[in-house]
Amino acid sequence: MSETVQLPDTVSLVDRTEGPVLRVDHDRVVGEVHLHGAHVTSWAPAGGVEQLWLSSQSGYGVGSAIRGGVPICFPWFAKGPGDWEPQHGFARRLPWRLHHAVEDDHGVTLGLRLASADVPAGTEGGERWPYGFTAEFSVTFAATLTLSLAVTNCSDRPMPVGGALHTYLAVPDVERLTIRGLEDVRYVDKVDGGEHDQQGAITFTGETDRVYAGSGIVVLADDGVPLGAVRNTGVHHTVVWNPGRDKAAAMADFPDDGWRAMVCVEAAIPYGSEVTVPPGETRTFGQQVVPASA
Ligand code: TA6
């Protein structure tokens, strides 16, 4: 954490056993970001209903990936272009630095940064991606949650960028959930290994792991009652994931019944669709989550 950042009254840095956490307590919203991975783990607009799902069995600390909230997958998605480790890149497993914190009447914006100089030698996957870069993550906690990741190429050669904002949304019951907005969009189904066109609304009857070749706005509903919307920007793919009962039971950091209370809707740059960032240039991708009550 940079010592020079003056925190507004609505932001505090709390040292927890899981690590240093930036806590936002604003009249209109509360939220939390771990410096580890610049990982948003909580967001509750006025009224106090938590909008994000976070595993009660998550691991924390150096090298781990927090389960839930908003993992920042960077500089690659999944296993990258070539079965790379760690899954979803190294950025979510490293500490980021706070570089700005501002509040207004609507909420609080925090900016966190990871630079190539902050990636310790020997970091798993670091050798796969030997580029000079800065990654700047901005999160605005307000009636809506606004996220953006801006990646700047500080090296002298083109830089392939992949990744995702891998957002875990809390839902009443995934088996009553529908997601509209991707009708007729082609998707890669990582469960059956095929490619399909989405027929009607997305519904959930088991493990669901799909990379849609489309982005924009999707609308979530619980048995027809609107839950809210997700708008992805700067990307051409939307990932929708729910592990289902069996996969959740097989993950140590995932409660056996947790699958029913969450869905991931991700702004993604998947393997094979990496964005090439020319030297000196910046690419930004983002997501906005709008609760039905907003
Ligand atoms: O975004 C969907 C996905 O790629 C799934 O295949 C599943 O692996 C999920 O990410 C979670 O990945 P993680 O590495 O966080 O366990």
PDB file of C-alpha atoms and ligand atoms in Angstrom:
ATOM      1  CA  MET A   1       0.000   0.000   0.000  1.00  0.00           C
ATOM      2  CA  SER A   2       1.382   3.382  -0.893  1.00  0.00           C
ATOM      3  CA  GLU A   3       1.915   5.530   2.223  1.00  0.00           C
ATOM      4  CA  THR A   4       1.077   8.684   0.241  1.00  0.00           C
ATOM      5  CA  VAL A   5      -2.622   7.874  -0.328  1.00  0.00           C
ATOM      6  CA  GLN A   6      -4.865   9.947   1.913  1.00  0.00           C
ATOM      7  CA  LEU A   7      -7.957   7.851   2.738  1.00  0.00           C
ATOM      8  CA  PRO A   8     -11.333   9.649   2.851  1.00  0.00           C
ATOM      9  CA  ASP A   9     -13.332   9.265   6.069  1.00  0.00           C
ATOM     10  CA  THR A  10     -15.469   6.572   4.426  1.00  0.00           C
ATOM     11  CA  VAL A  11     -12.476   4.296   3.711  1.00  0.00           C
ATOM     12  CA  SER A  12     -10.368   2.415   6.243  1.00  0.00           C
ATOM     13  CA  LEU A  13      -7.525  -0.044   5.886  1.00  0.00           C
ATOM     14  CA  VAL A  14      -8.205  -3.002   8.169  1.00  0.00           C
ATOM     15  CA  ASP A  15      -5.568  -5.617   8.991  1.00  0.00           C
ATOM     16  CA  ARG A  16      -7.426  -8.933   9.095  1.00  0.00           C
ATOM     17  CA  THR A  17      -6.137 -12.491   9.478  1.00  0.00           C
ATOM     18  CA  GLU A  18      -7.006 -12.920   5.769  1.00  0.00           C
ATOM     19  CA  GLY A  19      -4.807  -9.916   4.998  1.00  0.00           C
ATOM     20  CA  PRO A  20      -5.121  -6.129   4.542  1.00  0.00           C
ATOM     21  CA  VAL A  21      -8.615  -5.066   3.484  1.00  0.00           C
ATOM     22  CA  LEU A  22      -9.867  -1.680   2.316  1.00  0.00           C
ATOM     23  CA  ARG A  23     -13.287  -1.223   3.925  1.00  0.00           C
ATOM     24  CA  VAL A  24     -15.812   1.278   2.538  1.00  0.00           C
ATOM     25  CA  ASP A  25     -18.506   2.562   4.884  1.00  0.00           C
ATOM     26  CA  HIS A  26     -20.524   5.218   3.051  1.00  0.00           C
ATOM     27  CA  ASP A  27     -24.128   6.329   3.668  1.00  0.00           C
ATOM     28  CA  ARG A  28     -25.123   4.915   0.293  1.00  0.00           C
ATOM     29  CA  VAL A  29     -22.976   1.773   0.134  1.00  0.00           C
ATOM     30  CA  VAL A  30     -20.562  -0.564   1.926  1.00  0.00           C
ATOM     31  CA  GLY A  31     -17.893  -2.672   0.296  1.00  0.00           C
ATOM     32  CA  GLU A  32     -14.513  -4.363   0.710  1.00  0.00           C
ATOM     33  CA  VAL A  33     -11.414  -4.896  -1.408  1.00  0.00           C
ATOM     34  CA  HIS A  34      -8.480  -7.069  -0.372  1.00  0.00           C
ATOM     35  CA  LEU A  35      -5.102  -5.657  -1.398  1.00  0.00           C
ATOM     36  CA  HIS A  36      -4.361  -9.280  -2.269  1.00  0.00           C
ATOM     37  CA  GLY A  37      -5.381  -9.572  -5.899  1.00  0.00           C
ATOM     38  CA  ALA A  38      -7.178  -6.190  -5.685  1.00  0.00           C
ATOM     39  CA  HIS A  39      -9.988  -8.575  -4.913  1.00  0.00           C
ATOM     40  CA  VAL A  40     -13.446  -7.098  -4.326  1.00  0.00           C
ATOM     41  CA  THR A  41     -15.157  -9.362  -1.792  1.00  0.00           C
ATOM     42  CA  SER A  42     -18.225  -7.383  -0.747  1.00  0.00           C
ATOM     43  CA  TRP A  43     -20.617  -4.798  -2.155  1.00  0.00           C
ATOM     44  CA  ALA A  44     -23.911  -3.840  -0.522  1.00  0.00           C
ATOM     45  CA  PRO A  45     -25.706  -0.716  -1.786  1.00  0.00           C
ATOM     46  CA  ALA A  46     -27.970   1.238   0.552  1.00  0.00           C
ATOM     47  CA  GLY A  47     -30.317  -1.188   2.279  1.00  0.00           C
ATOM     48  CA  GLY A  48     -27.459  -3.495   2.996  1.00  0.00           C
ATOM     49  CA  VAL A  49     -28.229  -6.525   0.818  1.00  0.00           C
ATOM     50  CA  GLU A  50     -24.929  -8.188  -0.153  1.00  0.00           C
ATOM     51  CA  GLN A  51     -24.780  -8.507  -3.945  1.00  0.00           C
ATOM     52  CA  LEU A  52     -21.670 -10.675  -4.280  1.00  0.00           C
ATOM     53  CA  TRP A  53     -21.157 -14.319  -3.322  1.00  0.00           C
ATOM     54  CA  LEU A  54     -18.077 -15.169  -1.248  1.00  0.00           C
ATOM     55  CA  SER A  55     -17.105 -18.657  -0.150  1.00  0.00           C
ATOM     56  CA  SER A  56     -17.009 -19.244   3.601  1.00  0.00           C
ATOM     57  CA  GLN A  57     -14.231 -21.758   2.820  1.00  0.00           C
ATOM     58  CA  SER A  58     -12.011 -19.525   0.719  1.00  0.00           C
ATOM     59  CA  GLY A  59      -8.271 -19.509   1.193  1.00  0.00           C
ATOM     60  CA  TYR A  60      -6.357 -16.232   1.597  1.00  0.00           C
ATOM     61  CA  GLY A  61      -2.782 -15.028   1.484  1.00  0.00           C
ATOM     62  CA  VAL A  62       0.174 -15.150  -0.842  1.00  0.00           C
ATOM     63  CA  GLY A  63      -0.209 -17.544  -3.731  1.00  0.00           C
ATOM     64  CA  SER A  64      -3.892 -18.246  -3.082  1.00  0.00           C
ATOM     65  CA  ALA A  65      -6.918 -17.181  -5.141  1.00  0.00           C
ATOM     66  CA  ILE A  66      -9.867 -15.911  -3.111  1.00  0.00           C
ATOM     67  CA  ARG A  67     -13.052 -17.862  -3.974  1.00  0.00           C
ATOM     68  CA  GLY A  68     -15.890 -15.492  -4.760  1.00  0.00           C
ATOM     69  CA  GLY A  69     -16.265 -11.724  -5.087  1.00  0.00           C
ATOM     70  CA  VAL A  70     -14.505 -10.441  -8.209  1.00  0.00           C
ATOM     71  CA  PRO A  71     -11.325 -12.332  -9.092  1.00  0.00           C
ATOM     72  CA  ILE A  72      -9.153 -10.379 -11.545  1.00  0.00           C
ATOM     73  CA  CYS A  73      -8.027 -12.933 -14.097  1.00  0.00           C
ATOM     74  CA  PHE A  74      -4.892 -11.528 -15.785  1.00  0.00           C
ATOM     75  CA  PRO A  75      -2.759 -11.749 -17.902  1.00  0.00           C
ATOM     76  CA  TRP A  76      -4.572 -14.786 -19.258  1.00  0.00           C
ATOM     77  CA  PHE A  77      -7.953 -16.490 -18.935  1.00  0.00           C
ATOM     78  CA  ALA A  78      -8.278 -20.115 -17.816  1.00  0.00           C
ATOM     79  CA  LYS A  79      -5.047 -21.875 -18.900  1.00  0.00           C
ATOM     80  CA  GLY A  80      -4.099 -19.172 -21.396  1.00  0.00           C
ATOM     81  CA  PRO A  81      -2.995 -19.976 -24.934  1.00  0.00           C
ATOM     82  CA  GLY A  82      -1.149 -23.098 -23.910  1.00  0.00           C
ATOM     83  CA  ASP A  83      -2.278 -24.926 -20.766  1.00  0.00           C
ATOM     84  CA  TRP A  84      -0.424 -22.408 -18.607  1.00  0.00           C
ATOM     85  CA  GLU A  85      -0.302 -22.342 -14.804  1.00  0.00           C
ATOM     86  CA  PRO A  86      -1.627 -20.801 -12.699  1.00  0.00           C
ATOM     87  CA  GLN A  87      -5.171 -20.951 -14.001  1.00  0.00           C
ATOM     88  CA  HIS A  88      -6.466 -17.420 -14.725  1.00  0.00           C
ATOM     89  CA  GLY A  89      -2.995 -15.890 -14.498  1.00  0.00           C
ATOM     90  CA  PHE A  90      -0.905 -14.640 -11.598  1.00  0.00           C
ATOM     91  CA  ALA A  91      -2.447 -11.200 -10.868  1.00  0.00           C
ATOM     92  CA  ARG A  92      -5.142 -12.443  -8.437  1.00  0.00           C
ATOM     93  CA  ARG A  93      -2.463 -14.239  -6.410  1.00  0.00           C
ATOM     94  CA  LEU A  94      -0.300 -11.151  -5.758  1.00  0.00           C
ATOM     95  CA  PRO A  95      -0.620  -8.021  -3.563  1.00  0.00           C
ATOM     96  CA  TRP A  96      -1.651  -4.801  -5.388  1.00  0.00           C
ATOM     97  CA  ARG A  97      -0.976  -1.239  -4.255  1.00  0.00           C
ATOM     98  CA  LEU A  98      -3.627   1.367  -3.525  1.00  0.00           C
ATOM     99  CA  HIS A  99      -2.963   4.499  -5.549  1.00  0.00           C
ATOM    100  CA  HIS A 100      -6.136   6.507  -5.177  1.00  0.00           C
ATOM    101  CA  ALA A 101      -9.242   6.708  -3.029  1.00  0.00           C
ATOM    102  CA  VAL A 102     -11.954   9.307  -3.571  1.00  0.00           C
ATOM    103  CA  GLU A 103     -15.481   9.705  -2.241  1.00  0.00           C
ATOM    104  CA  ASP A 104     -18.503  11.715  -3.338  1.00  0.00           C
ATOM    105  CA  ASP A 105     -22.188  11.831  -2.441  1.00  0.00           C
ATOM    106  CA  HIS A 106     -22.849   8.638  -4.404  1.00  0.00           C
ATOM    107  CA  GLY A 107     -20.080   6.399  -3.155  1.00  0.00           C
ATOM    108  CA  VAL A 108     -16.351   5.682  -3.250  1.00  0.00           C
ATOM    109  CA  THR A 109     -13.866   4.932  -6.020  1.00  0.00           C
ATOM    110  CA  LEU A 110     -10.653   3.030  -5.249  1.00  0.00           C
ATOM    111  CA  GLY A 111      -7.769   2.603  -7.666  1.00  0.00           C
ATOM    112  CA  LEU A 112      -5.232  -0.192  -7.238  1.00  0.00           C
ATOM    113  CA  ARG A 113      -2.165  -0.975  -9.306  1.00  0.00           C
ATOM    114  CA  LEU A 114       0.030  -3.955 -10.168  1.00  0.00           C
ATOM    115  CA  ALA A 115       3.185  -3.280 -12.157  1.00  0.00           C
ATOM    116  CA  SER A 116       5.586  -5.771 -13.696  1.00  0.00           C
ATOM    117  CA  ALA A 117       8.168  -4.607 -11.144  1.00  0.00           C
ATOM    118  CA  ASP A 118       5.767  -5.866  -8.422  1.00  0.00           C
ATOM    119  CA  VAL A 119       5.792  -9.420  -9.756  1.00  0.00           C
ATOM    120  CA  PRO A 120       8.424 -11.188  -7.644  1.00  0.00           C
ATOM    121  CA  ALA A 121      11.030 -13.242  -9.479  1.00  0.00           C
ATOM    122  CA  GLY A 122       9.963 -16.861  -9.445  1.00  0.00           C
ATOM    123  CA  THR A 123       6.226 -16.073  -9.401  1.00  0.00           C
ATOM    124  CA  GLU A 124       4.453 -19.056 -10.963  1.00  0.00           C
ATOM    125  CA  GLY A 125       3.561 -18.045 -14.512  1.00  0.00           C
ATOM    126  CA  GLY A 126       5.706 -14.925 -14.434  1.00  0.00           C
ATOM    127  CA  GLU A 127       8.133 -16.454 -16.866  1.00  0.00           C
ATOM    128  CA  ARG A 128       5.286 -17.039 -19.328  1.00  0.00           C
ATOM    129  CA  TRP A 129       4.624 -13.340 -19.663  1.00  0.00           C
ATOM    130  CA  PRO A 130       7.890 -11.388 -19.605  1.00  0.00           C
ATOM    131  CA  TYR A 131       6.455  -7.954 -20.452  1.00  0.00           C
ATOM    132  CA  GLY A 132       6.814  -4.570 -18.771  1.00  0.00           C
ATOM    133  CA  PHE A 133       3.275  -3.527 -17.828  1.00  0.00           C
ATOM    134  CA  THR A 134       1.055  -1.657 -15.424  1.00  0.00           C
ATOM    135  CA  ALA A 135      -2.412  -2.927 -14.572  1.00  0.00           C
ATOM    136  CA  GLU A 136      -4.721  -0.354 -12.998  1.00  0.00           C
ATOM    137  CA  PHE A 137      -7.908  -1.618 -11.420  1.00  0.00           C
ATOM    138  CA  SER A 138     -10.667   0.816 -10.548  1.00  0.00           C
ATOM    139  CA  VAL A 139     -13.733  -0.072  -8.485  1.00  0.00           C
ATOM    140  CA  THR A 140     -16.569   2.331  -7.786  1.00  0.00           C
ATOM    141  CA  PHE A 141     -18.819   1.282  -4.929  1.00  0.00           C
ATOM    142  CA  ALA A 142     -22.189   3.048  -5.308  1.00  0.00           C
ATOM    143  CA  ALA A 143     -25.778   2.052  -6.072  1.00  0.00           C
ATOM    144  CA  THR A 144     -24.091   0.195  -8.906  1.00  0.00           C
ATOM    145  CA  LEU A 145     -20.716  -1.546  -8.923  1.00  0.00           C
ATOM    146  CA  THR A 146     -18.393  -0.291 -11.645  1.00  0.00           C
ATOM    147  CA  LEU A 147     -15.158  -2.151 -12.362  1.00  0.00           C
ATOM    148  CA  SER A 148     -12.439  -1.503 -14.892  1.00  0.00           C
ATOM    149  CA  LEU A 149      -9.016  -2.930 -15.635  1.00  0.00           C
ATOM    150  CA  ALA A 150      -6.658  -0.789 -17.714  1.00  0.00           C
ATOM    151  CA  VAL A 151      -3.510  -2.552 -18.933  1.00  0.00           C
ATOM    152  CA  THR A 152      -0.612  -0.504 -20.304  1.00  0.00           C
ATOM    153  CA  ASN A 153       2.206  -2.022 -22.328  1.00  0.00           C
ATOM    154  CA  CYS A 154       5.461  -0.572 -20.948  1.00  0.00           C
ATOM    155  CA  SER A 155       7.615  -2.868 -23.072  1.00  0.00           C
ATOM    156  CA  ASP A 156       8.997  -2.367 -26.561  1.00  0.00           C
ATOM    157  CA  ARG A 157       7.049  -5.146 -28.241  1.00  0.00           C
ATOM    158  CA  PRO A 158       3.369  -6.040 -28.753  1.00  0.00           C
ATOM    159  CA  MET A 159       1.821  -7.576 -25.618  1.00  0.00           C
ATOM    160  CA  PRO A 160      -0.952 -10.229 -25.740  1.00  0.00           C
ATOM    161  CA  VAL A 161      -3.545  -9.559 -23.010  1.00  0.00           C
ATOM    162  CA  GLY A 162      -6.223 -11.987 -21.889  1.00  0.00           C
ATOM    163  CA  GLY A 163      -8.217 -12.305 -18.702  1.00  0.00           C
ATOM    164  CA  ALA A 164     -11.569 -11.605 -17.128  1.00  0.00           C
ATOM    165  CA  LEU A 165     -13.430  -9.831 -14.370  1.00  0.00           C
ATOM    166  CA  HIS A 166     -14.760 -13.089 -12.952  1.00  0.00           C
ATOM    167  CA  THR A 167     -17.687 -11.775 -10.900  1.00  0.00           C
ATOM    168  CA  TYR A 168     -19.548 -14.072  -8.484  1.00  0.00           C
ATOM    169  CA  LEU A 169     -23.106 -12.743  -8.089  1.00  0.00           C
ATOM    170  CA  ALA A 170     -25.292 -13.828  -5.163  1.00  0.00           C
ATOM    171  CA  VAL A 171     -28.629 -15.268  -6.344  1.00  0.00           C
ATOM    172  CA  PRO A 172     -31.572 -16.719  -4.346  1.00  0.00           C
ATOM    173  CA  ASP A 173     -31.505 -20.083  -6.162  1.00  0.00           C
ATOM    174  CA  VAL A 174     -29.607 -20.782  -9.371  1.00  0.00           C
ATOM    175  CA  GLU A 175     -32.224 -23.392 -10.342  1.00  0.00           C
ATOM    176  CA  ARG A 176     -34.809 -20.558 -10.528  1.00  0.00           C
ATOM    177  CA  LEU A 177     -32.401 -18.173 -12.274  1.00  0.00           C
ATOM    178  CA  THR A 178     -32.726 -17.010 -15.880  1.00  0.00           C
ATOM    179  CA  ILE A 179     -30.221 -14.849 -17.756  1.00  0.00           C
ATOM    180  CA  ARG A 180     -31.430 -13.001 -20.829  1.00  0.00           C
ATOM    181  CA  GLY A 181     -29.448 -10.983 -23.366  1.00  0.00           C
ATOM    182  CA  LEU A 182     -27.406 -13.717 -25.033  1.00  0.00           C
ATOM    183  CA  GLU A 183     -30.189 -15.308 -27.063  1.00  0.00           C
ATOM    184  CA  ASP A 184     -28.946 -16.770 -30.378  1.00  0.00           C
ATOM    185  CA  VAL A 185     -25.309 -16.030 -29.411  1.00  0.00           C
ATOM    186  CA  ARG A 186     -22.772 -18.745 -30.226  1.00  0.00           C
ATOM    187  CA  TYR A 187     -21.032 -20.267 -27.237  1.00  0.00           C
ATOM    188  CA  VAL A 188     -18.350 -22.811 -26.434  1.00  0.00           C
ATOM    189  CA  ASP A 189     -19.715 -25.255 -23.887  1.00  0.00           C
ATOM    190  CA  LYS A 190     -16.831 -26.361 -21.659  1.00  0.00           C
ATOM    191  CA  VAL A 191     -19.033 -29.063 -20.137  1.00  0.00           C
ATOM    192  CA  ASP A 192     -20.020 -30.976 -23.288  1.00  0.00           C
ATOM    193  CA  GLY A 193     -17.081 -29.736 -25.362  1.00  0.00           C
ATOM    194  CA  GLY A 194     -19.359 -28.549 -28.159  1.00  0.00           C
ATOM    195  CA  GLU A 195     -20.405 -25.237 -29.702  1.00  0.00           C
ATOM    196  CA  HIS A 196     -24.060 -24.143 -29.709  1.00  0.00           C
ATOM    197  CA  ASP A 197     -26.334 -21.164 -30.296  1.00  0.00           C
ATOM    198  CA  GLN A 198     -28.108 -20.025 -27.158  1.00  0.00           C
ATOM    199  CA  GLN A 199     -31.771 -20.932 -27.321  1.00  0.00           C
ATOM    200  CA  GLY A 200     -33.881 -18.525 -25.284  1.00  0.00           C
ATOM    201  CA  ALA A 201     -32.878 -17.509 -21.774  1.00  0.00           C
ATOM    202  CA  ILE A 202     -29.977 -19.238 -20.024  1.00  0.00           C
ATOM    203  CA  THR A 203     -31.215 -21.601 -17.301  1.00  0.00           C
ATOM    204  CA  PHE A 204     -29.268 -23.837 -14.915  1.00  0.00           C
ATOM    205  CA  THR A 205     -29.852 -27.556 -14.455  1.00  0.00           C
ATOM    206  CA  GLY A 206     -26.305 -28.617 -13.544  1.00  0.00           C
ATOM    207  CA  GLU A 207     -22.684 -27.626 -14.156  1.00  0.00           C
ATOM    208  CA  THR A 208     -22.736 -24.702 -16.593  1.00  0.00           C
ATOM    209  CA  ASP A 209     -19.513 -23.374 -18.096  1.00  0.00           C
ATOM    210  CA  ARG A 210     -19.964 -21.353 -21.284  1.00  0.00           C
ATOM    211  CA  VAL A 211     -17.881 -18.850 -23.230  1.00  0.00           C
ATOM    212  CA  TYR A 212     -20.313 -16.715 -25.256  1.00  0.00           C
ATOM    213  CA  ALA A 213     -19.019 -14.868 -28.335  1.00  0.00           C
ATOM    214  CA  GLY A 214     -20.953 -11.801 -27.360  1.00  0.00           C
ATOM    215  CA  SER A 215     -20.994  -9.138 -24.671  1.00  0.00           C
ATOM    216  CA  GLY A 216     -23.083  -6.132 -23.677  1.00  0.00           C
ATOM    217  CA  ILE A 217     -25.955  -6.247 -21.205  1.00  0.00           C
ATOM    218  CA  VAL A 218     -27.450  -9.364 -19.622  1.00  0.00           C
ATOM    219  CA  VAL A 219     -30.479  -9.342 -17.301  1.00  0.00           C
ATOM    220  CA  LEU A 220     -30.918 -11.753 -14.393  1.00  0.00           C
ATOM    221  CA  ALA A 221     -34.258 -12.830 -12.929  1.00  0.00           C
ATOM    222  CA  ASP A 222     -35.335 -15.122 -10.107  1.00  0.00           C
ATOM    223  CA  ASP A 223     -38.387 -17.044 -11.257  1.00  0.00           C
ATOM    224  CA  GLY A 224     -39.338 -14.007 -13.365  1.00  0.00           C
ATOM    225  CA  VAL A 225     -38.615 -11.409 -10.662  1.00  0.00           C
ATOM    226  CA  PRO A 226     -35.825  -9.039 -11.891  1.00  0.00           C
ATOM    227  CA  LEU A 227     -32.567  -9.329  -9.917  1.00  0.00           C
ATOM    228  CA  GLY A 228     -30.522  -6.851 -11.905  1.00  0.00           C
ATOM    229  CA  ALA A 229     -28.277  -6.475 -14.937  1.00  0.00           C
ATOM    230  CA  VAL A 230     -24.610  -6.824 -15.858  1.00  0.00           C
ATOM    231  CA  ARG A 231     -23.000  -4.697 -18.556  1.00  0.00           C
ATOM    232  CA  ASN A 232     -19.632  -5.831 -19.909  1.00  0.00           C
ATOM    233  CA  THR A 233     -17.465  -3.325 -21.796  1.00  0.00           C
ATOM    234  CA  GLY A 234     -14.260  -3.511 -23.823  1.00  0.00           C
ATOM    235  CA  VAL A 235     -14.625  -7.255 -24.380  1.00  0.00           C
ATOM    236  CA  HIS A 236     -16.257  -9.486 -26.976  1.00  0.00           C
ATOM    237  CA  HIS A 237     -16.984 -12.471 -24.742  1.00  0.00           C
ATOM    238  CA  THR A 238     -19.194 -13.200 -21.745  1.00  0.00           C
ATOM    239  CA  VAL A 239     -18.519 -16.232 -19.565  1.00  0.00           C
ATOM    240  CA  VAL A 240     -21.327 -17.789 -17.532  1.00  0.00           C
ATOM    241  CA  TRP A 241     -20.329 -20.336 -14.893  1.00  0.00           C
ATOM    242  CA  ASN A 242     -21.946 -22.351 -12.170  1.00  0.00           C
ATOM    243  CA  PRO A 243     -20.101 -25.455 -10.914  1.00  0.00           C
ATOM    244  CA  GLY A 244     -23.224 -27.435 -10.062  1.00  0.00           C
ATOM    245  CA  ARG A 245     -23.513 -29.795  -7.116  1.00  0.00           C
ATOM    246  CA  ASP A 246     -20.799 -32.323  -7.922  1.00  0.00           C
ATOM    247  CA  LYS A 247     -18.051 -29.875  -8.931  1.00  0.00           C
ATOM    248  CA  ALA A 248     -18.756 -27.669  -5.892  1.00  0.00           C
ATOM    249  CA  ALA A 249     -18.487 -30.722  -3.632  1.00  0.00           C
ATOM    250  CA  ALA A 250     -15.115 -31.522  -5.207  1.00  0.00           C
ATOM    251  CA  MET A 251     -13.648 -28.047  -4.493  1.00  0.00           C
ATOM    252  CA  ALA A 252     -12.209 -27.639  -0.991  1.00  0.00           C
ATOM    253  CA  ASP A 253     -12.759 -23.873  -0.988  1.00  0.00           C
ATOM    254  CA  PHE A 254     -16.397 -24.144  -2.104  1.00  0.00           C
ATOM    255  CA  PRO A 255     -19.194 -25.112   0.346  1.00  0.00           C
ATOM    256  CA  ASP A 256     -21.054 -28.186  -0.904  1.00  0.00           C
ATOM    257  CA  ASP A 257     -24.332 -26.243  -1.146  1.00  0.00           C
ATOM    258  CA  GLY A 258     -22.711 -22.995  -2.335  1.00  0.00           C
ATOM    259  CA  TRP A 259     -23.416 -23.696  -6.010  1.00  0.00           C
ATOM    260  CA  ARG A 260     -27.124 -22.956  -5.517  1.00  0.00           C
ATOM    261  CA  ALA A 261     -26.534 -19.376  -4.273  1.00  0.00           C
ATOM    262  CA  MET A 262     -24.225 -18.016  -6.976  1.00  0.00           C
ATOM    263  CA  VAL A 263     -23.581 -17.498 -10.645  1.00  0.00           C
ATOM    264  CA  CYS A 264     -20.491 -16.079 -12.349  1.00  0.00           C
ATOM    265  CA  VAL A 265     -21.084 -13.552 -15.135  1.00  0.00           C
ATOM    266  CA  GLU A 266     -17.691 -12.535 -16.489  1.00  0.00           C
ATOM    267  CA  ALA A 267     -16.339  -9.848 -18.787  1.00  0.00           C
ATOM    268  CA  ALA A 268     -13.780 -12.048 -20.517  1.00  0.00           C
ATOM    269  CA  ILE A 269     -10.937 -12.066 -23.015  1.00  0.00           C
ATOM    270  CA  PRO A 270     -10.545 -15.831 -23.380  1.00  0.00           C
ATOM    271  CA  TYR A 271      -7.696 -17.871 -24.713  1.00  0.00           C
ATOM    272  CA  GLY A 272      -7.377 -17.496 -28.483  1.00  0.00           C
ATOM    273  CA  SER A 273      -8.952 -14.028 -28.457  1.00  0.00           C
ATOM    274  CA  GLU A 274      -6.183 -12.202 -26.645  1.00  0.00           C
ATOM    275  CA  VAL A 275      -5.953  -8.464 -27.314  1.00  0.00           C
ATOM    276  CA  THR A 276      -2.568  -7.327 -28.686  1.00  0.00           C
ATOM    277  CA  VAL A 277      -1.533  -4.087 -26.962  1.00  0.00           C
ATOM    278  CA  PRO A 278       1.116  -2.143 -28.904  1.00  0.00           C
ATOM    279  CA  PRO A 279       4.076  -0.699 -26.966  1.00  0.00           C
ATOM    280  CA  GLY A 280       3.072   2.361 -24.954  1.00  0.00           C
ATOM    281  CA  GLU A 281      -0.668   1.811 -25.417  1.00  0.00           C
ATOM    282  CA  THR A 282      -3.431   0.919 -22.969  1.00  0.00           C
ATOM    283  CA  ARG A 283      -6.456  -1.344 -23.275  1.00  0.00           C
ATOM    284  CA  THR A 284      -9.332  -1.169 -20.798  1.00  0.00           C
ATOM    285  CA  PHE A 285     -12.121  -3.617 -20.101  1.00  0.00           C
ATOM    286  CA  GLY A 286     -14.820  -3.424 -17.533  1.00  0.00           C
ATOM    287  CA  GLN A 287     -18.110  -4.375 -16.031  1.00  0.00           C
ATOM    288  CA  GLN A 288     -21.005  -2.659 -14.339  1.00  0.00           C
ATOM    289  CA  VAL A 289     -23.447  -4.491 -12.051  1.00  0.00           C
ATOM    290  CA  VAL A 290     -26.842  -2.850 -11.566  1.00  0.00           C
ATOM    291  CA  PRO A 291     -29.190  -4.306  -8.931  1.00  0.00           C
ATOM    292  CA  ALA A 292     -32.891  -4.284  -9.722  1.00  0.00           C
ATOM    293  CA  SER A 293     -33.343  -1.856  -6.814  1.00  0.00           C
ATOM    294  CA  ALA A 294     -30.944   0.740  -8.314  1.00  0.00           C
TER     295      ALA A 294
HETATM  296  O1  TA6 B   1     -14.740 -18.815 -15.747  1.00  0.00           O
HETATM  297  C1  TA6 B   1     -15.141 -20.159 -15.662  1.00  0.00           C
HETATM  298  C2  TA6 B   1     -13.933 -20.996 -15.252  1.00  0.00           C
HETATM  299  O2  TA6 B   1     -12.919 -20.944 -16.234  1.00  0.00           O
HETATM  300  C3  TA6 B   1     -14.414 -22.429 -14.978  1.00  0.00           C
HETATM  301  O3  TA6 B   1     -13.946 -23.334 -15.958  1.00  0.00           O
HETATM  302  C4  TA6 B   1     -13.889 -22.726 -13.584  1.00  0.00           C
HETATM  303  O4  TA6 B   1     -12.581 -23.274 -13.636  1.00  0.00           O
HETATM  304  C5  TA6 B   1     -13.901 -21.310 -12.984  1.00  0.00           C
HETATM  305  O5  TA6 B   1     -13.386 -20.495 -14.028  1.00  0.00           O
HETATM  306  C6  TA6 B   1     -13.178 -21.153 -11.668  1.00  0.00           C
HETATM  307  O6  TA6 B   1     -11.794 -21.176 -11.882  1.00  0.00           O
HETATM  308  P1  TA6 B   1     -10.832 -21.089 -10.557  1.00  0.00           P
HETATM  309  O7  TA6 B   1      -9.434 -21.148 -11.104  1.00  0.00           O
HETATM  310  O8  TA6 B   1     -11.138 -19.787  -9.878  1.00  0.00           O
HETATM  311  O9  TA6 B   1     -11.229 -22.260  -9.700  1.00  0.00           O
END
